[in-house]
Amino acid sequence: MGDEFLNKVRLQSQFPIIYRTVMELGLRFVFENSSDCNLTLVREFYDNWLTEMKYKTVPIRGKDVKFSARILNEFLGTSNCDTNEFNSLKYKPPYRDIQHTLCEVESTTRWERSKDTRRHNTLHFANFNQVARVWLKIVCSMLLPAKHLSEVTRERVVLVYMLMKEMSITVGAILRQSMMKFRNNLRWRFWYGGLITHFLRAEGIEEEPVDMIVAYHPDLTGKIVHVTRTKALDTSHGPVLLAQERQPRDDRRYGQDVRHGRVAIADRKTSGPSFLEPLDDDEATVDETMGDEEDVVDG
């Protein structure tokens, strides 16, 4: 529910290149703990935010608060760069360069296509290198929240790619678009709660005694993200394969073993169209049981 942040000291000691990129791109807000969250104020903000209107203001408690990507960038201390680069890469990403950057040059990973649009939609986390995994944790914790990392969506892949290439991103526009998706979601609508609370406080919105405020708690508000626990990609035993890639390989190897006689046919008792049960299992069959009962009655 609450916002998340990074441990600055650990990131600087374990991944100095990523730390330097974060500082150069002006993403220092990822180290700030937003602490408490005013749930009542956040709910009023989302309820009064009319995203369809051209006016970028949110009426709340008698005031019109200006809310745009530029204002968010000024509040977070990030740069106001062009958003067309992120949108263009998201629409037409460089697939080969993304694969080489996030999954190494020798990776055999493939994009998964959407069933509806038939476009490349997701990339599997299992093939990411360690640097890409750390950046993905940062993206999914502070910019584009996600609860699972097994299949990484197209926009998150593009954002990780831009950060690894040290390309400037418009944080305000990305956060605003993500808030628009969560405002009507009952399970996610209090995400960015700490950010919205501190933003409205900076805009002079007064809080009331009846407001429901969640104090700082490591599991509810201000949860720290342990990026230093990220495991590296282990390719010592060969390339990482998914389940749908591993099953055909195993079936092919098993067929080769059978053809070359490396698997004994007698050992495969349960294979084939017919299966004969052993007769020496010391268990009475149905016919034997009925016969015993008839013998008792006759006797």
mmCIF file of C-alpha atoms in Angstrom:
data_model
loop_
_atom_site.group_PDB
_atom_site.id
_atom_site.type_symbol
_atom_site.label_atom_id
_atom_site.label_comp_id
_atom_site.label_asym_id
_atom_site.label_seq_id
_atom_site.Cartn_x
_atom_site.Cartn_y
_atom_site.Cartn_z
ATOM 1 C CA MET A 1 0.000 0.000 0.000
ATOM 2 C CA GLY A 2 2.724 2.444 0.907
ATOM 3 C CA ASP A 3 5.619 3.799 -1.104
ATOM 4 C CA GLU A 4 8.973 2.066 -1.206
ATOM 5 C CA PHE A 5 12.525 3.371 -1.173
ATOM 6 C CA LEU A 6 16.123 2.216 -1.587
ATOM 7 C CA ASN A 7 18.974 1.982 0.869
ATOM 8 C CA LYS A 8 21.440 4.526 -0.456
ATOM 9 C CA VAL A 9 24.520 3.134 1.309
ATOM 10 C CA ARG A 10 23.944 -0.457 0.190
ATOM 11 C CA LEU A 11 23.269 0.500 -3.409
ATOM 12 C CA GLN A 12 26.409 2.648 -3.532
ATOM 13 C CA SER A 13 28.595 -0.108 -2.075
ATOM 14 C CA GLN A 14 27.216 -3.068 -4.048
ATOM 15 C CA PHE A 15 26.293 -1.457 -7.379
ATOM 16 C CA PRO A 16 28.302 1.779 -7.767
ATOM 17 C CA ILE A 17 27.550 2.107 -11.499
ATOM 18 C CA ILE A 18 23.798 1.957 -10.896
ATOM 19 C CA TYR A 19 24.160 4.451 -8.046
ATOM 20 C CA ARG A 20 26.079 6.847 -10.282
ATOM 21 C CA THR A 21 23.407 6.568 -12.988
ATOM 22 C CA VAL A 22 20.665 7.273 -10.450
ATOM 23 C CA MET A 23 22.437 10.407 -9.270
ATOM 24 C CA GLU A 24 23.244 11.634 -12.789
ATOM 25 C CA LEU A 25 19.653 11.207 -13.970
ATOM 26 C CA GLY A 26 18.354 13.121 -10.956
ATOM 27 C CA LEU A 27 16.456 10.186 -9.436
ATOM 28 C CA ARG A 28 17.440 10.969 -5.857
ATOM 29 C CA PHE A 29 13.827 10.663 -4.702
ATOM 30 C CA VAL A 30 14.198 6.844 -4.740
ATOM 31 C CA PHE A 31 16.251 7.151 -1.522
ATOM 32 C CA GLU A 32 13.628 9.224 0.337
ATOM 33 C CA ASN A 33 11.280 7.591 2.830
ATOM 34 C CA SER A 34 7.785 9.083 2.567
ATOM 35 C CA SER A 35 6.938 7.766 6.075
ATOM 36 C CA ASP A 36 3.240 8.274 6.900
ATOM 37 C CA CYS A 37 0.231 8.243 4.557
ATOM 38 C CA ASN A 38 -3.101 10.096 4.881
ATOM 39 C CA LEU A 39 -5.587 7.601 3.436
ATOM 40 C CA THR A 40 -8.529 10.009 3.582
ATOM 41 C CA LEU A 41 -6.633 12.698 1.713
ATOM 42 C CA VAL A 42 -5.418 10.262 -0.929
ATOM 43 C CA ARG A 43 -8.942 8.917 -1.470
ATOM 44 C CA GLU A 44 -10.344 12.436 -1.891
ATOM 45 C CA PHE A 45 -7.584 13.259 -4.349
ATOM 46 C CA TYR A 46 -8.351 10.260 -6.569
ATOM 47 C CA ASP A 47 -12.124 10.809 -6.340
ATOM 48 C CA ASN A 48 -11.869 14.468 -7.393
ATOM 49 C CA TRP A 49 -9.249 13.946 -10.083
ATOM 50 C CA LEU A 50 -11.093 14.187 -13.414
ATOM 51 C CA THR A 51 -8.566 12.830 -15.868
ATOM 52 C CA GLU A 52 -10.866 13.442 -18.849
ATOM 53 C CA MET A 53 -10.839 17.210 -18.338
ATOM 54 C CA LYS A 54 -8.275 19.315 -20.147
ATOM 55 C CA TYR A 55 -7.697 21.426 -17.027
ATOM 56 C CA LYS A 56 -4.844 19.948 -15.011
ATOM 57 C CA THR A 57 -6.253 20.862 -11.614
ATOM 58 C CA VAL A 58 -7.724 18.773 -8.814
ATOM 59 C CA PRO A 59 -10.319 20.424 -6.540
ATOM 60 C CA ILE A 60 -9.769 19.250 -2.989
ATOM 61 C CA ARG A 61 -10.923 20.812 0.296
ATOM 62 C CA GLY A 62 -11.744 24.176 -1.186
ATOM 63 C CA LYS A 63 -8.578 24.553 -3.263
ATOM 64 C CA ASP A 64 -7.668 23.841 -6.876
ATOM 65 C CA VAL A 65 -4.368 21.986 -6.878
ATOM 66 C CA LYS A 66 -2.434 21.993 -10.144
ATOM 67 C CA PHE A 67 -1.308 18.491 -10.978
ATOM 68 C CA SER A 68 0.729 17.726 -14.093
ATOM 69 C CA ALA A 69 3.884 15.924 -15.137
ATOM 70 C CA ARG A 70 5.894 19.146 -14.994
ATOM 71 C CA ILE A 71 4.700 19.934 -11.468
ATOM 72 C CA LEU A 72 5.507 16.399 -10.320
ATOM 73 C CA ASN A 73 9.012 16.716 -11.749
ATOM 74 C CA GLU A 74 9.526 19.983 -9.894
ATOM 75 C CA PHE A 75 8.291 18.414 -6.657
ATOM 76 C CA LEU A 76 10.596 15.375 -6.996
ATOM 77 C CA GLY A 77 13.550 17.326 -8.337
ATOM 78 C CA THR A 78 13.688 15.431 -11.643
ATOM 79 C CA SER A 79 14.250 16.874 -15.108
ATOM 80 C CA ASN A 80 11.504 17.909 -17.536
ATOM 81 C CA CYS A 81 12.615 16.085 -20.658
ATOM 82 C CA ASP A 82 10.678 15.000 -23.730
ATOM 83 C CA THR A 83 8.248 12.110 -23.251
ATOM 84 C CA ASN A 84 8.176 11.157 -26.935
ATOM 85 C CA GLU A 85 11.315 9.032 -26.625
ATOM 86 C CA PHE A 86 9.765 6.693 -24.056
ATOM 87 C CA ASN A 87 6.499 6.445 -25.996
ATOM 88 C CA SER A 88 8.264 5.811 -29.305
ATOM 89 C CA LEU A 89 10.460 3.086 -27.808
ATOM 90 C CA LYS A 90 7.415 1.533 -26.191
ATOM 91 C CA TYR A 91 5.596 1.525 -29.532
ATOM 92 C CA LYS A 92 8.563 0.269 -31.562
ATOM 93 C CA PRO A 93 11.307 -1.084 -29.274
ATOM 94 C CA PRO A 94 14.721 -2.237 -30.551
ATOM 95 C CA TYR A 95 14.159 -5.920 -29.818
ATOM 96 C CA ARG A 96 17.665 -7.187 -30.538
ATOM 97 C CA ASP A 97 19.460 -4.454 -28.609
ATOM 98 C CA ILE A 98 17.075 -4.905 -25.662
ATOM 99 C CA GLN A 99 17.792 -8.631 -25.634
ATOM 100 C CA HIS A 100 21.557 -8.057 -25.706
ATOM 101 C CA THR A 101 21.409 -5.368 -23.013
ATOM 102 C CA LEU A 102 19.077 -7.068 -20.536
ATOM 103 C CA CYS A 103 19.870 -10.744 -21.207
ATOM 104 C CA GLU A 104 23.435 -10.761 -22.613
ATOM 105 C CA VAL A 105 24.451 -11.361 -26.226
ATOM 106 C CA GLU A 106 24.365 -15.170 -26.071
ATOM 107 C CA SER A 107 20.888 -15.342 -24.547
ATOM 108 C CA THR A 108 18.248 -17.441 -26.317
ATOM 109 C CA THR A 109 15.270 -15.733 -24.690
ATOM 110 C CA ARG A 110 12.295 -14.769 -26.803
ATOM 111 C CA TRP A 111 9.468 -12.289 -26.416
ATOM 112 C CA GLU A 112 5.996 -13.619 -25.661
ATOM 113 C CA ARG A 113 3.283 -12.365 -27.991
ATOM 114 C CA SER A 114 -0.080 -11.056 -26.879
ATOM 115 C CA LYS A 115 -3.030 -13.294 -27.767
ATOM 116 C CA ASP A 116 -5.136 -10.265 -28.722
ATOM 117 C CA THR A 117 -2.748 -8.007 -30.648
ATOM 118 C CA ARG A 118 -0.117 -10.636 -31.607
ATOM 119 C CA ARG A 119 2.572 -8.112 -30.694
ATOM 120 C CA HIS A 120 5.576 -8.782 -28.502
ATOM 121 C CA ASN A 121 4.215 -8.144 -25.043
ATOM 122 C CA THR A 122 6.347 -9.667 -22.251
ATOM 123 C CA LEU A 123 9.909 -10.782 -21.581
ATOM 124 C CA HIS A 124 10.764 -13.410 -18.977
ATOM 125 C CA PHE A 125 12.629 -12.333 -15.858
ATOM 126 C CA ALA A 126 14.553 -15.626 -15.607
ATOM 127 C CA ASN A 127 16.874 -14.580 -18.453
ATOM 128 C CA PHE A 128 17.737 -11.109 -17.099
ATOM 129 C CA ASN A 129 21.303 -10.419 -15.998
ATOM 130 C CA GLN A 130 21.979 -9.097 -12.517
ATOM 131 C CA VAL A 131 22.160 -5.412 -13.469
ATOM 132 C CA ALA A 132 18.846 -5.629 -15.318
ATOM 133 C CA ARG A 133 17.273 -7.364 -12.322
ATOM 134 C CA VAL A 134 18.362 -4.584 -9.982
ATOM 135 C CA TRP A 135 16.995 -1.912 -12.318
ATOM 136 C CA LEU A 136 13.747 -3.855 -12.642
ATOM 137 C CA LYS A 137 13.353 -3.910 -8.864
ATOM 138 C CA ILE A 138 13.817 -0.152 -8.805
ATOM 139 C CA VAL A 139 11.288 0.356 -11.603
ATOM 140 C CA CYS A 140 8.673 -1.965 -10.087
ATOM 141 C CA SER A 141 9.063 -0.410 -6.631
ATOM 142 C CA MET A 142 9.129 3.335 -7.375
ATOM 143 C CA LEU A 143 7.917 3.997 -10.928
ATOM 144 C CA LEU A 144 5.648 1.249 -12.313
ATOM 145 C CA PRO A 145 4.530 -0.931 -9.395
ATOM 146 C CA ALA A 146 4.137 -4.670 -9.911
ATOM 147 C CA LYS A 147 3.601 -7.570 -7.526
ATOM 148 C CA HIS A 148 5.276 -10.273 -9.598
ATOM 149 C CA LEU A 149 8.379 -10.229 -11.785
ATOM 150 C CA SER A 150 8.124 -13.534 -13.625
ATOM 151 C CA GLU A 151 6.835 -11.932 -16.832
ATOM 152 C CA VAL A 152 7.966 -8.346 -17.408
ATOM 153 C CA THR A 153 5.616 -6.188 -19.436
ATOM 154 C CA ARG A 154 6.632 -4.199 -22.481
ATOM 155 C CA GLU A 155 6.661 -0.766 -20.841
ATOM 156 C CA ARG A 156 8.749 -1.970 -17.894
ATOM 157 C CA VAL A 157 11.236 -3.639 -20.235
ATOM 158 C CA VAL A 158 11.598 -0.405 -22.210
ATOM 159 C CA LEU A 159 12.029 1.638 -19.033
ATOM 160 C CA VAL A 160 14.736 -0.702 -17.717
ATOM 161 C CA TYR A 161 16.449 -0.537 -21.100
ATOM 162 C CA MET A 162 16.449 3.271 -21.047
ATOM 163 C CA LEU A 163 17.890 3.367 -17.532
ATOM 164 C CA MET A 164 20.633 0.881 -18.401
ATOM 165 C CA LYS A 165 21.494 3.032 -21.437
ATOM 166 C CA GLU A 166 21.528 6.120 -19.158
ATOM 167 C CA MET A 167 18.797 7.781 -21.217
ATOM 168 C CA SER A 168 16.789 10.580 -19.617
ATOM 169 C CA ILE A 169 13.246 9.701 -18.568
ATOM 170 C CA THR A 170 10.294 11.884 -17.602
ATOM 171 C CA VAL A 171 9.476 10.640 -14.129
ATOM 172 C CA GLY A 172 6.480 12.937 -13.714
ATOM 173 C CA ALA A 173 4.761 11.698 -16.875
ATOM 174 C CA ILE A 174 5.410 8.050 -15.990
ATOM 175 C CA LEU A 175 4.060 8.465 -12.456
ATOM 176 C CA ARG A 176 1.015 10.403 -13.634
ATOM 177 C CA GLN A 177 0.085 7.752 -16.209
ATOM 178 C CA SER A 178 0.504 5.034 -13.597
ATOM 179 C CA MET A 179 -1.699 6.916 -11.115
ATOM 180 C CA MET A 180 -4.418 7.192 -13.756
ATOM 181 C CA LYS A 181 -4.468 3.393 -14.019
ATOM 182 C CA PHE A 182 -4.629 2.835 -10.256
ATOM 183 C CA ARG A 183 -7.213 5.487 -9.325
ATOM 184 C CA ASN A 184 -10.171 3.169 -10.084
ATOM 185 C CA ASN A 185 -8.513 -0.004 -8.829
ATOM 186 C CA LEU A 186 -9.717 -0.885 -5.333
ATOM 187 C CA ARG A 187 -6.679 -3.045 -4.621
ATOM 188 C CA TRP A 188 -4.089 -0.543 -5.850
ATOM 189 C CA ARG A 189 -5.698 2.857 -5.365
ATOM 190 C CA PHE A 190 -3.614 3.749 -2.299
ATOM 191 C CA TRP A 191 -0.350 3.162 -4.122
ATOM 192 C CA TYR A 192 1.762 6.335 -4.201
ATOM 193 C CA GLY A 193 -0.081 7.240 -0.995
ATOM 194 C CA GLY A 194 2.973 8.702 0.687
ATOM 195 C CA LEU A 195 3.933 10.671 -2.421
ATOM 196 C CA ILE A 196 0.433 12.131 -2.831
ATOM 197 C CA THR A 197 0.202 12.945 0.885
ATOM 198 C CA HIS A 198 3.463 14.903 0.917
ATOM 199 C CA PHE A 199 2.619 16.587 -2.389
ATOM 200 C CA LEU A 200 -0.718 17.871 -1.060
ATOM 201 C CA ARG A 201 0.924 19.013 2.159
ATOM 202 C CA ALA A 202 3.443 20.985 0.111
ATOM 203 C CA GLU A 203 0.535 22.575 -1.774
ATOM 204 C CA GLY A 204 -0.960 23.816 1.495
ATOM 205 C CA ILE A 205 -3.873 21.385 1.841
ATOM 206 C CA GLU A 206 -4.969 21.269 5.468
ATOM 207 C CA GLU A 207 -5.523 17.959 7.200
ATOM 208 C CA GLU A 208 -8.433 17.287 9.528
ATOM 209 C CA PRO A 209 -8.460 15.477 12.880
ATOM 210 C CA VAL A 210 -10.839 12.822 11.502
ATOM 211 C CA ASP A 211 -8.451 11.864 8.702
ATOM 212 C CA MET A 212 -7.282 8.275 8.719
ATOM 213 C CA ILE A 213 -3.491 8.445 8.834
ATOM 214 C CA VAL A 214 -1.276 5.386 8.692
ATOM 215 C CA ALA A 215 1.876 6.002 10.685
ATOM 216 C CA TYR A 216 5.241 4.718 9.557
ATOM 217 C CA HIS A 217 5.481 0.932 9.512
ATOM 218 C CA PRO A 218 8.138 -1.060 7.611
ATOM 219 C CA ASP A 219 5.503 -3.408 6.132
ATOM 220 C CA LEU A 220 2.833 -0.802 5.304
ATOM 221 C CA THR A 221 4.475 2.541 4.587
ATOM 222 C CA GLY A 222 8.033 3.249 3.571
ATOM 223 C CA LYS A 223 9.034 -0.333 2.829
ATOM 224 C CA ILE A 224 12.723 -0.659 1.968
ATOM 225 C CA VAL A 225 13.697 -2.550 -1.175
ATOM 226 C CA HIS A 226 16.718 -4.838 -0.741
ATOM 227 C CA VAL A 227 18.286 -4.682 -4.182
ATOM 228 C CA THR A 228 21.559 -6.064 -2.833
ATOM 229 C CA ARG A 229 19.886 -9.458 -2.411
ATOM 230 C CA THR A 230 19.339 -9.771 -6.140
ATOM 231 C CA LYS A 231 20.752 -13.036 -7.468
ATOM 232 C CA ALA A 232 22.877 -13.118 -10.581
ATOM 233 C CA LEU A 233 21.948 -15.164 -13.631
ATOM 234 C CA ASP A 234 23.540 -18.622 -13.369
ATOM 235 C CA THR A 235 24.451 -20.033 -16.784
ATOM 236 C CA SER A 236 27.141 -22.458 -15.609
ATOM 237 C CA HIS A 237 24.915 -25.417 -16.499
ATOM 238 C CA GLY A 238 23.764 -24.034 -19.839
ATOM 239 C CA PRO A 239 21.167 -21.488 -20.914
ATOM 240 C CA VAL A 240 18.107 -20.877 -18.756
ATOM 241 C CA LEU A 241 15.037 -22.478 -20.323
ATOM 242 C CA LEU A 242 11.380 -21.919 -19.579
ATOM 243 C CA ALA A 243 8.906 -24.736 -19.007
ATOM 244 C CA GLN A 244 7.568 -24.616 -22.568
ATOM 245 C CA GLU A 245 11.145 -24.703 -23.870
ATOM 246 C CA ARG A 246 12.372 -27.412 -21.506
ATOM 247 C CA GLN A 247 9.588 -29.934 -22.183
ATOM 248 C CA PRO A 248 10.294 -30.426 -25.942
ATOM 249 C CA ARG A 249 14.010 -30.745 -25.186
ATOM 250 C CA ASP A 250 13.406 -33.460 -22.577
ATOM 251 C CA ASP A 251 11.015 -35.334 -24.874
ATOM 252 C CA ARG A 252 13.545 -35.222 -27.710
ATOM 253 C CA ARG A 253 16.359 -36.517 -25.510
ATOM 254 C CA TYR A 254 14.170 -39.310 -24.150
ATOM 255 C CA GLY A 255 13.254 -40.399 -27.679
ATOM 256 C CA GLN A 256 16.915 -40.468 -28.647
ATOM 257 C CA ASP A 257 17.753 -42.601 -25.607
ATOM 258 C CA VAL A 258 15.026 -45.100 -26.511
ATOM 259 C CA ARG A 259 16.155 -45.372 -30.132
ATOM 260 C CA HIS A 260 19.781 -45.939 -29.163
ATOM 261 C CA GLY A 261 18.935 -48.520 -26.504
ATOM 262 C CA ARG A 262 20.016 -46.443 -23.529
ATOM 263 C CA VAL A 263 16.598 -46.975 -21.886
ATOM 264 C CA ALA A 264 15.569 -50.596 -21.216
ATOM 265 C CA ILE A 265 12.183 -51.436 -22.708
ATOM 266 C CA ALA A 266 11.411 -53.857 -19.859
ATOM 267 C CA ASP A 267 11.781 -51.031 -17.343
ATOM 268 C CA ARG A 268 9.037 -49.007 -18.998
ATOM 269 C CA LYS A 269 6.158 -51.069 -17.589
ATOM 270 C CA THR A 270 3.549 -48.337 -17.670
ATOM 271 C CA SER A 271 4.239 -47.136 -21.234
ATOM 272 C CA GLY A 272 2.266 -48.242 -24.260
ATOM 273 C CA PRO A 273 -1.441 -48.747 -24.987
ATOM 274 C CA SER A 274 -1.811 -51.787 -22.681
ATOM 275 C CA PHE A 275 -0.732 -52.216 -19.100
ATOM 276 C CA LEU A 276 -0.700 -55.629 -17.356
ATOM 277 C CA GLU A 277 -0.871 -55.693 -13.594
ATOM 278 C CA PRO A 278 1.431 -58.163 -11.822
ATOM 279 C CA LEU A 279 -0.297 -61.274 -10.489
ATOM 280 C CA ASP A 280 1.960 -61.958 -7.533
ATOM 281 C CA ASP A 281 1.068 -58.937 -5.430
ATOM 282 C CA ASP A 282 -0.620 -61.055 -2.698
ATOM 283 C CA GLU A 283 -3.800 -58.984 -2.984
ATOM 284 C CA ALA A 284 -7.131 -60.679 -3.675
ATOM 285 C CA THR A 285 -8.991 -59.564 -6.773
ATOM 286 C CA VAL A 286 -12.735 -58.970 -6.893
ATOM 287 C CA ASP A 287 -13.375 -62.407 -8.438
ATOM 288 C CA GLU A 288 -11.305 -64.153 -5.781
ATOM 289 C CA THR A 289 -13.146 -62.335 -3.005
ATOM 290 C CA MET A 290 -16.539 -63.276 -4.423
ATOM 291 C CA GLY A 291 -15.392 -66.897 -4.796
ATOM 292 C CA ASP A 292 -14.299 -67.056 -1.175
ATOM 293 C CA GLU A 293 -17.660 -65.697 -0.036
ATOM 294 C CA GLU A 294 -19.516 -68.356 -2.083
ATOM 295 C CA ASP A 295 -17.369 -71.106 -0.558
ATOM 296 C CA VAL A 296 -18.265 -69.900 2.929
ATOM 297 C CA VAL A 297 -21.996 -69.879 2.107
ATOM 298 C CA ASP A 298 -21.876 -73.358 0.535
ATOM 299 C CA GLY A 299 -20.004 -74.735 3.488
#
